[in-house]
Coordinates of N, CA and C in Angstrom, one line a residue:
Chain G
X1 N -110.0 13.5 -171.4 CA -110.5 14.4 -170.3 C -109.4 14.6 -169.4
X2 N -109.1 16.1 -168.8 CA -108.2 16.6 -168.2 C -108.2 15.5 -166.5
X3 N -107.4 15.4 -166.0 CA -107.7 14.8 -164.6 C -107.5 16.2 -164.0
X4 N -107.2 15.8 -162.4 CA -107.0 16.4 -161.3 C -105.7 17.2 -161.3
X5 N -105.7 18.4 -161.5 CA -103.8 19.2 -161.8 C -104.4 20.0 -160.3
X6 N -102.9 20.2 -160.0 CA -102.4 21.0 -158.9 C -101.0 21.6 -159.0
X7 N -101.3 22.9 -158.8 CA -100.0 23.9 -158.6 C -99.7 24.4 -157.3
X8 N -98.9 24.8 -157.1 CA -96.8 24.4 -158.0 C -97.0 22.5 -157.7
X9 N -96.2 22.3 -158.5 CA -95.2 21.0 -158.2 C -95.1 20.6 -157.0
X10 N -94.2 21.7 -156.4 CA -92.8 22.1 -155.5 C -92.8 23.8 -155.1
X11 N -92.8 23.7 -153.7 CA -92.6 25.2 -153.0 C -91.7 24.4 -152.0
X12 N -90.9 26.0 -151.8 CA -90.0 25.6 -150.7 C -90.4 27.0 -149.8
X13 N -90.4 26.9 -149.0 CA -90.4 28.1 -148.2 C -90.2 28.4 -146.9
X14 N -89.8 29.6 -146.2 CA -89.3 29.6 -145.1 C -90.8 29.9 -143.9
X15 N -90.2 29.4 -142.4 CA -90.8 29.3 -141.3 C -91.7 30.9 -141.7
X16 N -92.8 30.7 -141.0 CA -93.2 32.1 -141.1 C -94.1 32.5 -142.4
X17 N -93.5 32.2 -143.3 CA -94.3 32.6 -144.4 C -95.9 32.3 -144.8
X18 N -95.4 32.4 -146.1 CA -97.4 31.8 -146.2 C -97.3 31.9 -147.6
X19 N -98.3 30.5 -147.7 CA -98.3 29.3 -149.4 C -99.6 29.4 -149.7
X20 N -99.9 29.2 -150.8 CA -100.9 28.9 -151.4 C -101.7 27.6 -152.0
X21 N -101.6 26.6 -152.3 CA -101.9 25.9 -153.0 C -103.3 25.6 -153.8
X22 N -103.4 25.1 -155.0 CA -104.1 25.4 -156.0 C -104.5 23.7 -156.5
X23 N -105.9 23.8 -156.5 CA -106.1 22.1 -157.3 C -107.6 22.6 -158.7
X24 N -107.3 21.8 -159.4 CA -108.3 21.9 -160.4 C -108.8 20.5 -160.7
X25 N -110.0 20.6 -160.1 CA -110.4 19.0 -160.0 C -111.5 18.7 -161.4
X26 N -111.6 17.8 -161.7 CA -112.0 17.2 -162.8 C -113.1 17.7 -163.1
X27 N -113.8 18.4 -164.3 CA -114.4 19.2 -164.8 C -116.0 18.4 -164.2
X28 N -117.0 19.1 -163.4 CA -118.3 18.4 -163.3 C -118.4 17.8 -161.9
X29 N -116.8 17.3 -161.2 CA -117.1 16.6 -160.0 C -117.3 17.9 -158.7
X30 N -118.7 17.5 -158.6 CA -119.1 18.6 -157.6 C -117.9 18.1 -155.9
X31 N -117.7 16.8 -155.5 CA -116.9 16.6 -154.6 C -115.1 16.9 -154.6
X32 N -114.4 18.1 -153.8 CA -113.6 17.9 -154.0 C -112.6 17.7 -152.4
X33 N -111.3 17.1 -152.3 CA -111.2 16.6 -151.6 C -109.5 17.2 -150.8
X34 N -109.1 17.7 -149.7 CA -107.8 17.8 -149.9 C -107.3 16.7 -148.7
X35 N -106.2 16.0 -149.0 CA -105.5 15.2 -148.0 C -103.9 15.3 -148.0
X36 N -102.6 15.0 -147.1 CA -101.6 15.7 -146.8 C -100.7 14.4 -146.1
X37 N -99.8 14.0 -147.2 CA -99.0 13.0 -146.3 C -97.7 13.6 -145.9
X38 N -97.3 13.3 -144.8 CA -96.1 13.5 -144.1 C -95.4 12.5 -144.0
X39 N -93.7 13.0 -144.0 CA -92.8 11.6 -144.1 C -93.0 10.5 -144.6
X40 N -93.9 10.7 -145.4 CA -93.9 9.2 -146.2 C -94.7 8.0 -145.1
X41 N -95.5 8.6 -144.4 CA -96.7 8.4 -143.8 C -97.9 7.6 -144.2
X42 N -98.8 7.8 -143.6 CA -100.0 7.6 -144.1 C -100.6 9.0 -144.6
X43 N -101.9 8.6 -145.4 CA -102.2 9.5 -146.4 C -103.8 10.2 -145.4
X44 N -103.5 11.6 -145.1 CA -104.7 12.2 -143.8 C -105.3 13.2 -144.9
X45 N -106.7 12.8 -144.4 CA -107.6 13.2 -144.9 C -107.8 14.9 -143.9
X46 N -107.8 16.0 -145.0 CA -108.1 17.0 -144.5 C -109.1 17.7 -144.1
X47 N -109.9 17.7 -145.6 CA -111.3 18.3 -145.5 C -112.2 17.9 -146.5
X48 N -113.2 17.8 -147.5 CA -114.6 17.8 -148.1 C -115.3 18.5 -148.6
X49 N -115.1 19.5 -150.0 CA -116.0 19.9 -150.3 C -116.9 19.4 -150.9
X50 N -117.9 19.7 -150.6 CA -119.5 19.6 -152.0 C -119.7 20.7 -152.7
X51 N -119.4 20.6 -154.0 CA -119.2 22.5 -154.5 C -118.7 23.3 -154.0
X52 N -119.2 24.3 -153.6 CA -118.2 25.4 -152.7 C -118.3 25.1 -151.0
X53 N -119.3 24.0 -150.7 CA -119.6 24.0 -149.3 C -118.5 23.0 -148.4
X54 N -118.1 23.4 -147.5 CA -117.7 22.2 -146.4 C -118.0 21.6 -145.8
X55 N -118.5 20.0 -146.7 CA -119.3 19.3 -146.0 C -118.5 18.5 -144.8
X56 N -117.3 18.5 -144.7 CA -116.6 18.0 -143.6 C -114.8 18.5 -143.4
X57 N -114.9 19.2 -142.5 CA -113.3 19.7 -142.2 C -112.6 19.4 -140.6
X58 N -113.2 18.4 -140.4 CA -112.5 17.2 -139.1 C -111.0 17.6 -139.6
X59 N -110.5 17.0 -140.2 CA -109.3 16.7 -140.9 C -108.2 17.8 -140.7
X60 N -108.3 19.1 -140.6 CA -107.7 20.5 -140.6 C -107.2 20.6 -139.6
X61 N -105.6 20.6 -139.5 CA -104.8 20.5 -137.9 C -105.3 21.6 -137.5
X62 N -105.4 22.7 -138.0 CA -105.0 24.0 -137.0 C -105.6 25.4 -137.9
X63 N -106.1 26.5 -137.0 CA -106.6 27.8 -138.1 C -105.3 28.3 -138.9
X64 N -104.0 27.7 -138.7 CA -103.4 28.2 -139.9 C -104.0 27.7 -141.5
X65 N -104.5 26.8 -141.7 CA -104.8 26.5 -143.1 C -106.3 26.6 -143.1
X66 N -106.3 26.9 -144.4 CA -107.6 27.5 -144.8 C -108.1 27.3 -146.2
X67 N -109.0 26.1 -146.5 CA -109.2 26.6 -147.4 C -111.0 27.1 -148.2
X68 N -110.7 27.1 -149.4 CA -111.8 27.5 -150.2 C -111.7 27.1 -151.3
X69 N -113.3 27.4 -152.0 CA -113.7 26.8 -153.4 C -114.7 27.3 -153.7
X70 N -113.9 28.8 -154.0 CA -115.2 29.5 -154.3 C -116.0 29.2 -156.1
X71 N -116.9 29.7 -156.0 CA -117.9 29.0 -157.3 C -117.1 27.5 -157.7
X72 N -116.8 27.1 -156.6 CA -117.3 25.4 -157.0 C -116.6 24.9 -158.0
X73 N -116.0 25.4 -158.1 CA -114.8 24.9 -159.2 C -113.5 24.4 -158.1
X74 N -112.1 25.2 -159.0 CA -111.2 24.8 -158.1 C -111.0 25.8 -156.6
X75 N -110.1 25.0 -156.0 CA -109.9 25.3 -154.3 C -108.4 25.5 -154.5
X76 N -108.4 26.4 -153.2 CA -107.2 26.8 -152.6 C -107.3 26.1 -151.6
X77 N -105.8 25.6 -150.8 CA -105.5 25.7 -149.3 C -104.6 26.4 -149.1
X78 N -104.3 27.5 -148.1 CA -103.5 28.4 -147.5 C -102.7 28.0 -146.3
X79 N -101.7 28.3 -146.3 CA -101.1 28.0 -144.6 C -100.4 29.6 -144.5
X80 N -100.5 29.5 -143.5 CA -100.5 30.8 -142.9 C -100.1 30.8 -141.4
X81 N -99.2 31.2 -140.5 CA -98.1 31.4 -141.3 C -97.7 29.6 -141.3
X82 N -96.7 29.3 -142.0 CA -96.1 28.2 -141.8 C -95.4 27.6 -141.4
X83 N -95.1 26.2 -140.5 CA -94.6 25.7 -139.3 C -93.7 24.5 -140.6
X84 N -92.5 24.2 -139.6 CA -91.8 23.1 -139.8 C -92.5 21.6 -140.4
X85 N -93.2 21.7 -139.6 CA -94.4 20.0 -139.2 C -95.3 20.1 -140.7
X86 N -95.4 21.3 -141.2 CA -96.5 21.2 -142.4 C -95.6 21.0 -143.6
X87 N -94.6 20.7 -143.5 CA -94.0 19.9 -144.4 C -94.9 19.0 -144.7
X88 N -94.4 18.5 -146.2 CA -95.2 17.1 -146.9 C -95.6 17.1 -148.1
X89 N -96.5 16.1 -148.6 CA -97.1 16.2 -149.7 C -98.6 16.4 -149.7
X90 N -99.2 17.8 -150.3 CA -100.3 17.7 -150.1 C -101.4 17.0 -152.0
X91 N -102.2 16.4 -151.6 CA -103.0 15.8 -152.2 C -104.5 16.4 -152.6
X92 N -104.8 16.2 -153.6 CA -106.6 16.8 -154.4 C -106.7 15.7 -154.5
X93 N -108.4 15.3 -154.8 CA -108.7 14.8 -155.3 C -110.0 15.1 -155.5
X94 N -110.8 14.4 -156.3 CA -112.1 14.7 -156.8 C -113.0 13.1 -157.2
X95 N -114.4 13.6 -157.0 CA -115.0 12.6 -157.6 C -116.9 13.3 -157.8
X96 N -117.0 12.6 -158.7 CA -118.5 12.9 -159.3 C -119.5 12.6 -158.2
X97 N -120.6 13.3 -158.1 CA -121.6 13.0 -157.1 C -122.3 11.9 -157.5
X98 N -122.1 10.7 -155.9 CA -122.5 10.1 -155.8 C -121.4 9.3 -156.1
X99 N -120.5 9.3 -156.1 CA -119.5 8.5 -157.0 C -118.3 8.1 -155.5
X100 N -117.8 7.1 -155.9 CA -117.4 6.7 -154.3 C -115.7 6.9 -154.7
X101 N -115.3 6.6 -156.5 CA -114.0 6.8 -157.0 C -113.4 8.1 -156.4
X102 N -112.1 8.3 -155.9 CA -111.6 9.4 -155.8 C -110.8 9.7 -157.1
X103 N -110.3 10.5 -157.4 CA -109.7 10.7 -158.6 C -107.8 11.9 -157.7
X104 N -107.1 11.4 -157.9 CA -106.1 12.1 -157.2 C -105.4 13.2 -158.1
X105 N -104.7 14.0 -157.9 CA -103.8 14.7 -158.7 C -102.6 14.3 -158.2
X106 N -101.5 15.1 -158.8 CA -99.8 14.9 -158.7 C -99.6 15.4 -157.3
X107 N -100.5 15.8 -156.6 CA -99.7 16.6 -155.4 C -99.1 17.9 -155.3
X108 N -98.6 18.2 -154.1 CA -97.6 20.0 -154.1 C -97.1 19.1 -152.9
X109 N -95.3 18.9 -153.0 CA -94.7 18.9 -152.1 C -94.0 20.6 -151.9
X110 N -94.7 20.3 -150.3 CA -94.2 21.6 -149.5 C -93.3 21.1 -148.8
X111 N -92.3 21.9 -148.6 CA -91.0 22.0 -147.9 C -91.0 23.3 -147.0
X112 N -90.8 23.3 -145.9 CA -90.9 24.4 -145.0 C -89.1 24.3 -144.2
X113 N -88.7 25.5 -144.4 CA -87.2 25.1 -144.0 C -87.1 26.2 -142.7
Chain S
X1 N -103.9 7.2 -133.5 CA -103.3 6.2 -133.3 C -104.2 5.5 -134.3
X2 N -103.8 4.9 -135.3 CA -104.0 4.3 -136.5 C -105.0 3.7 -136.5
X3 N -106.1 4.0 -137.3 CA -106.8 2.8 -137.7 C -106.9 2.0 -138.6
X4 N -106.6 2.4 -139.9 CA -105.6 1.2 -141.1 C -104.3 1.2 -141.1
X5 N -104.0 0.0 -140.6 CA -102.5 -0.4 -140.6 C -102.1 -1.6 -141.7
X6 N -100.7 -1.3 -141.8 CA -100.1 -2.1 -143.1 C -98.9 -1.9 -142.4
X7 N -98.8 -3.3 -141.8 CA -97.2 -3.6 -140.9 C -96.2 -4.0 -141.9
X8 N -96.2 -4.2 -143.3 CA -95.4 -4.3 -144.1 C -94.8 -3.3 -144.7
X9 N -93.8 -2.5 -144.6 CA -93.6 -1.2 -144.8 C -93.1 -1.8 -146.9
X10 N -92.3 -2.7 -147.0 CA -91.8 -3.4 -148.2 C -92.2 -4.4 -148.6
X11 N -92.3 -5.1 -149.5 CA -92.1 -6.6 -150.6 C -91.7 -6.5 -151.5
X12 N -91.0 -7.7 -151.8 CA -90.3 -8.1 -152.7 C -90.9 -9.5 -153.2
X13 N -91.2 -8.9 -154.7 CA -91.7 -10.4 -154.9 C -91.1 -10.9 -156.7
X14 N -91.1 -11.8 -157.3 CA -90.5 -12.1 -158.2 C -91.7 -12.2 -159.1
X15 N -91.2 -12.0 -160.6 CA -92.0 -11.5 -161.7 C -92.9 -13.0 -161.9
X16 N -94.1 -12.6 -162.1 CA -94.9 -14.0 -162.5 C -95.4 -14.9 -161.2
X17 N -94.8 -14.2 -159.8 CA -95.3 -15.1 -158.7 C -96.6 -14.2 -157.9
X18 N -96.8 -14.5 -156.8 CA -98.4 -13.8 -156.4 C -97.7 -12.9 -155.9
X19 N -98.2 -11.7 -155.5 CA -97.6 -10.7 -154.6 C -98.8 -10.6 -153.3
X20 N -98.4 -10.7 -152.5 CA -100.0 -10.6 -151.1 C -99.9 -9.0 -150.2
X21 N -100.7 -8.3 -150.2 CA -100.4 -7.1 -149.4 C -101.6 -7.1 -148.1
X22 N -101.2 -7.4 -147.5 CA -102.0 -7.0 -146.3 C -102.5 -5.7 -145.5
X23 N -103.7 -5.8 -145.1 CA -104.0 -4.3 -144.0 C -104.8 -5.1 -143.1
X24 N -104.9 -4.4 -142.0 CA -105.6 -4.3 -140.6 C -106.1 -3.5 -140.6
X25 N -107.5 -3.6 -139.9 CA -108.1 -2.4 -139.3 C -108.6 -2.4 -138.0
X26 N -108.7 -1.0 -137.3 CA -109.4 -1.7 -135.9 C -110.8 -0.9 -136.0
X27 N -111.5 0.4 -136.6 CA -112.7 0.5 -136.4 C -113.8 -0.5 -137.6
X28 N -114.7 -1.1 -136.3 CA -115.6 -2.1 -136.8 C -116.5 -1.4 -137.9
X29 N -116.6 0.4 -137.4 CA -117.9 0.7 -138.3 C -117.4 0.7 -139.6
X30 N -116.2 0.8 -139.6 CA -115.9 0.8 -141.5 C -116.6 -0.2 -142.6
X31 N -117.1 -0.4 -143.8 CA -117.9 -1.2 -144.4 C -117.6 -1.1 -145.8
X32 N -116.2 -0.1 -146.3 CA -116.3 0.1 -147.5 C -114.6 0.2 -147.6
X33 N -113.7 -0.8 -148.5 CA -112.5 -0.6 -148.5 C -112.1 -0.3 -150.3
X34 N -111.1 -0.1 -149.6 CA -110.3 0.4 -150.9 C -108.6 0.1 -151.1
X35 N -108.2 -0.2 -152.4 CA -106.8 -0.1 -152.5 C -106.7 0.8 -153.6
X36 N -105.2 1.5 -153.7 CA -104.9 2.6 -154.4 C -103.6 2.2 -154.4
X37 N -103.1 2.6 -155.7 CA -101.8 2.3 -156.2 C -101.1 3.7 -156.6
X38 N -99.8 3.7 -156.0 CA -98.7 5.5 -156.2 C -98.0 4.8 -156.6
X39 N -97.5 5.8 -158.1 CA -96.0 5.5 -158.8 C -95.7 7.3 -157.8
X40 N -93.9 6.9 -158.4 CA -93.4 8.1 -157.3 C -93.3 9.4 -158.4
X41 N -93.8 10.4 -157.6 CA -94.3 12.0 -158.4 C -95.6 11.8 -158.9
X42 N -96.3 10.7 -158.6 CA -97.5 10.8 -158.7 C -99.1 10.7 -158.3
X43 N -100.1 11.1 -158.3 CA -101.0 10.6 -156.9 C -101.8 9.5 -156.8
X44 N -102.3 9.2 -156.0 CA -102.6 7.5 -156.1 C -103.7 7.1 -157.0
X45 N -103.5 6.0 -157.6 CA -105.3 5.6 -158.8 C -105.3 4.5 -158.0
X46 N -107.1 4.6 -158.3 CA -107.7 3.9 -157.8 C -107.5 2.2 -158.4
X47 N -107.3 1.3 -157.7 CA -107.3 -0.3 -157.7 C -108.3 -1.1 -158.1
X48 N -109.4 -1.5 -156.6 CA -110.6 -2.4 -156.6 C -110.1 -1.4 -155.4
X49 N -112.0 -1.9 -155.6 CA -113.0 -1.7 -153.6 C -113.7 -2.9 -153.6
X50 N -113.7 -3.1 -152.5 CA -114.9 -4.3 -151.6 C -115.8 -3.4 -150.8
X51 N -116.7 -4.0 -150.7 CA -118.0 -3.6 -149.5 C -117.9 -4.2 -148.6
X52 N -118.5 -4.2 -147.4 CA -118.5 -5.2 -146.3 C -119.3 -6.1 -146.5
X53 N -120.4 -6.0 -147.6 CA -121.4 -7.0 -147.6 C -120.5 -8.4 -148.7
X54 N -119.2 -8.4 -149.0 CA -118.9 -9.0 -150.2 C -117.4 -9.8 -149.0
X55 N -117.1 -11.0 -149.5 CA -115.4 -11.5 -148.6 C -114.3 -11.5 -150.0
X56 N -115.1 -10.8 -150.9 CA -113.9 -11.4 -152.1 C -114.5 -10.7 -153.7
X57 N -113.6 -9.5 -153.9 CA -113.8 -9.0 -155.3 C -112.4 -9.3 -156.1
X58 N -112.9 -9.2 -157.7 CA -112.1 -9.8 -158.3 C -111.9 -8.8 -159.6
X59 N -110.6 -8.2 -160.2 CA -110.6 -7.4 -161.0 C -109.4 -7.6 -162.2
X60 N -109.8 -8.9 -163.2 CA -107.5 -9.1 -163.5 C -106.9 -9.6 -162.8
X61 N -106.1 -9.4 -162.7 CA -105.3 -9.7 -162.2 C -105.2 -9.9 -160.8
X62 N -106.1 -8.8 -160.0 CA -105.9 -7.8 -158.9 C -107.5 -8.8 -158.6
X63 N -107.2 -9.4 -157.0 CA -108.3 -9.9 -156.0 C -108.2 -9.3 -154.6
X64 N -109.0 -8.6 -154.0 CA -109.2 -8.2 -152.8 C -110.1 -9.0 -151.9
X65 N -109.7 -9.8 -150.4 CA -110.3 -10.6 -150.2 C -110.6 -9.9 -148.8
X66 N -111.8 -9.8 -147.9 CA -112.0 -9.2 -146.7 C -112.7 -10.3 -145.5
X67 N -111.8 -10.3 -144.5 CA -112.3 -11.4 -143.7 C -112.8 -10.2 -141.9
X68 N -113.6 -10.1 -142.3 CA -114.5 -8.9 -141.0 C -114.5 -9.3 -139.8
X69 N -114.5 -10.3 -139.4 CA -114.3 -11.2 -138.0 C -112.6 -10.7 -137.7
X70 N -112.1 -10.8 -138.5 CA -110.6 -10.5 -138.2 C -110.5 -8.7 -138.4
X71 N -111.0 -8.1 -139.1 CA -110.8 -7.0 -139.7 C -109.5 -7.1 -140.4
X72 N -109.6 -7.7 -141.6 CA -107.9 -7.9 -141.9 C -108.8 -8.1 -143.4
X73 N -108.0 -7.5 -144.5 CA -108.3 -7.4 -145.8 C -106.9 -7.6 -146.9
X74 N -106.8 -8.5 -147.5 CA -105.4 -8.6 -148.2 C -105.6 -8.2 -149.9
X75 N -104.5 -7.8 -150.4 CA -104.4 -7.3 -152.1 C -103.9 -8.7 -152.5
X76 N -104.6 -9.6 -153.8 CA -103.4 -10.4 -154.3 C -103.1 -9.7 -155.8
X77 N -102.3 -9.7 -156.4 CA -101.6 -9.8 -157.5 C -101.2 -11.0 -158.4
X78 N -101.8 -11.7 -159.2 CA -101.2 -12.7 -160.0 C -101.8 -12.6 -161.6
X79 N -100.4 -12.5 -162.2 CA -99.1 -12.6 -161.8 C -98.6 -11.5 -162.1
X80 N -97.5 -11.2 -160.8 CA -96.8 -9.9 -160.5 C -95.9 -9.7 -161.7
X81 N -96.1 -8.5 -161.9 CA -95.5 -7.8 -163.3 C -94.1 -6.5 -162.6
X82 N -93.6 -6.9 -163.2 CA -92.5 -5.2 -163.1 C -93.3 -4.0 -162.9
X83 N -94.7 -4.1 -163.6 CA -95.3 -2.6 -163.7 C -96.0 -2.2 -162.7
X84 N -95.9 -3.3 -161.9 CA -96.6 -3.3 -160.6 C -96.1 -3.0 -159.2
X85 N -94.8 -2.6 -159.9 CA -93.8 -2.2 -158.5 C -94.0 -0.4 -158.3
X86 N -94.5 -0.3 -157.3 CA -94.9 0.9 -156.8 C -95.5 0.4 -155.6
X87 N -96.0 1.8 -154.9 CA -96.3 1.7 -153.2 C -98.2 1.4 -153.3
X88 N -98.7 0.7 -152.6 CA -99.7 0.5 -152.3 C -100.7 0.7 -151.1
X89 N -101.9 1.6 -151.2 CA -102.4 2.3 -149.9 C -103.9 1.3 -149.7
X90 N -103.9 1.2 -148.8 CA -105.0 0.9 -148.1 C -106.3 1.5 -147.8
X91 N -107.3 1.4 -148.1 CA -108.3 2.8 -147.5 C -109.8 2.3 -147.0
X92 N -110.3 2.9 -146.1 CA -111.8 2.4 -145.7 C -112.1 3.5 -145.5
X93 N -113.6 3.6 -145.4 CA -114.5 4.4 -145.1 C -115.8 4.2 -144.1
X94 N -116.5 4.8 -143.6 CA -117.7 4.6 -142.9 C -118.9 4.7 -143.6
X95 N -120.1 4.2 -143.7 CA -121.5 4.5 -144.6 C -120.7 4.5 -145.9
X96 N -120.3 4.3 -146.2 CA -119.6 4.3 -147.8 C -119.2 5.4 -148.2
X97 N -118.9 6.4 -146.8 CA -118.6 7.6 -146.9 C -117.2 8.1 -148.0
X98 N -117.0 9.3 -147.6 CA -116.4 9.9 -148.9 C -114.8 10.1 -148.1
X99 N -114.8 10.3 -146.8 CA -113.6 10.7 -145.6 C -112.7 9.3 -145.2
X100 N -111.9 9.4 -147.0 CA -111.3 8.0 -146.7 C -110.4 7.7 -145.6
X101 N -110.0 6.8 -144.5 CA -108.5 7.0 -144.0 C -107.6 6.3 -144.4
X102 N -106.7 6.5 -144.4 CA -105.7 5.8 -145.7 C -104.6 4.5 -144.4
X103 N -103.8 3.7 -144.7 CA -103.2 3.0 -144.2 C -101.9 3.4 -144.7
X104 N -100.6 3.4 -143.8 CA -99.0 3.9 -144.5 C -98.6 3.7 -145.7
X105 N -99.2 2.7 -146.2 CA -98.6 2.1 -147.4 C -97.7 1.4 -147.6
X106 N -97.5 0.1 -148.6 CA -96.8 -0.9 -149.0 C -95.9 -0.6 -149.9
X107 N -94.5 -1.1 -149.7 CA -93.5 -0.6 -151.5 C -93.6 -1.7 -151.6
X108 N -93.8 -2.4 -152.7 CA -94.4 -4.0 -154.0 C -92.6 -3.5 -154.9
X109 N -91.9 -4.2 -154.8 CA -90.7 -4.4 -155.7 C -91.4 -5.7 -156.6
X110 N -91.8 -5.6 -157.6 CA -91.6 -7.0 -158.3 C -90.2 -7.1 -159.1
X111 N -89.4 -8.1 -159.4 CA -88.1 -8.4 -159.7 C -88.4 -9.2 -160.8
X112 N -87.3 -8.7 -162.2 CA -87.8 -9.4 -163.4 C -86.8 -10.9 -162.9

């Protein structure tokens, strides 16, 4: 069984721009989850979906990012435009309902120069 | 301002001896922990969990012991393996909620 993939790898991009990120979380797990470490940090919880819904987006610094999960499959987060500070490693993960396992992917380090 | 902390930023521990990782916490409502294990380029897997209703789960190798009066929860390891050297995270939750917060994490050097 496939785990948790996320695209790119690796983006580098300049102040101002705007990224995409991409997670495909484990085939069936209606929970999917995005979190975002910086400097080698602790690991911050962003947001919560349940299928396509936002059951919790405490976590979201700022209206630059945005994401979605439309038909409940995989999600995007967006940054828009993008700051210095949003450097880091951003993190998916996923877990089966009712299921307390998270299941993580490889991450997207973002680099903002 | 943190609520799982792991004042250990490193260890170093020798192949075949215990390795001990500690965390702190300061919110009481948390009742559901977790440890997670990162090799580097990759995202963290899941360890053992304890509940609050439990002082001590046991999985292999790997024992997580929770002492709630203190809020203080330790990882042991015996016996520490080379394969075990990678960073180690911390995590609790509320209601057994799903909005883990993570603690900075531990680097585990085991040394053959």
């Amino acid at each position: 069984e496939a785990g948790v993939t996320q695209f790119p790898s690796h983006s580098v991009i300049e102040k101002g721009q705007t990224v995409t990120l991409r997670c495909d979380p484990i085939s069936g797990h209606d929970n999917l989850y995005w979190y975002r470490r910086v400097m080698g940090k602790e690991i911050k919880f962003l947001l919560h979906f349940v299928k396509e819904s936002k059951q919790d987006e405490s976590g979201m610094p700022n209206n630059r990012f945005l994401a979605e999960r439309t038909g409940g499959t995989y999600s995007t987060l967006k940054v828009q435009p993008a700051e210095l500070e949003d450097s880091g490693v951003y993190f998916c993960a996923s877990s089966s309902r009712g299921g307390n396992e998270q299941f993580f992917g490889p991450g997207t380090r973002l680099t903002v120069l | 301002d943190q609520q799982v902390k792991q004042n250990s930023p490193s260890l170093s521990v020798q192949e075949g001896r215990i390795s001990i990782l500690n965390c702190d916490y300061t919110n009481s409502m948390f009742d559901y922990f977790l440890w997670y294990k990162k090799y580097p380029a990759e995202g963290p897997t899941f360890l053992i969990s304890i509940s609050s209703i439990k002082d001590k789960n046991e999985d292999g190798r790997f024992t997580v012991f929770l002492n709630k009066s203190a809020k203080h929860l330790s990882l042991h390891i015996v016996p520490s393996q080379p394969g075990d050297s990678a960073v180690y995270f911390c995590a609790a939750s509320i209601n057994y909620g799903q909005n883990f917060v993570f603690g900075p994490g531990t680097r585990l050097s085991v040394l053959p």
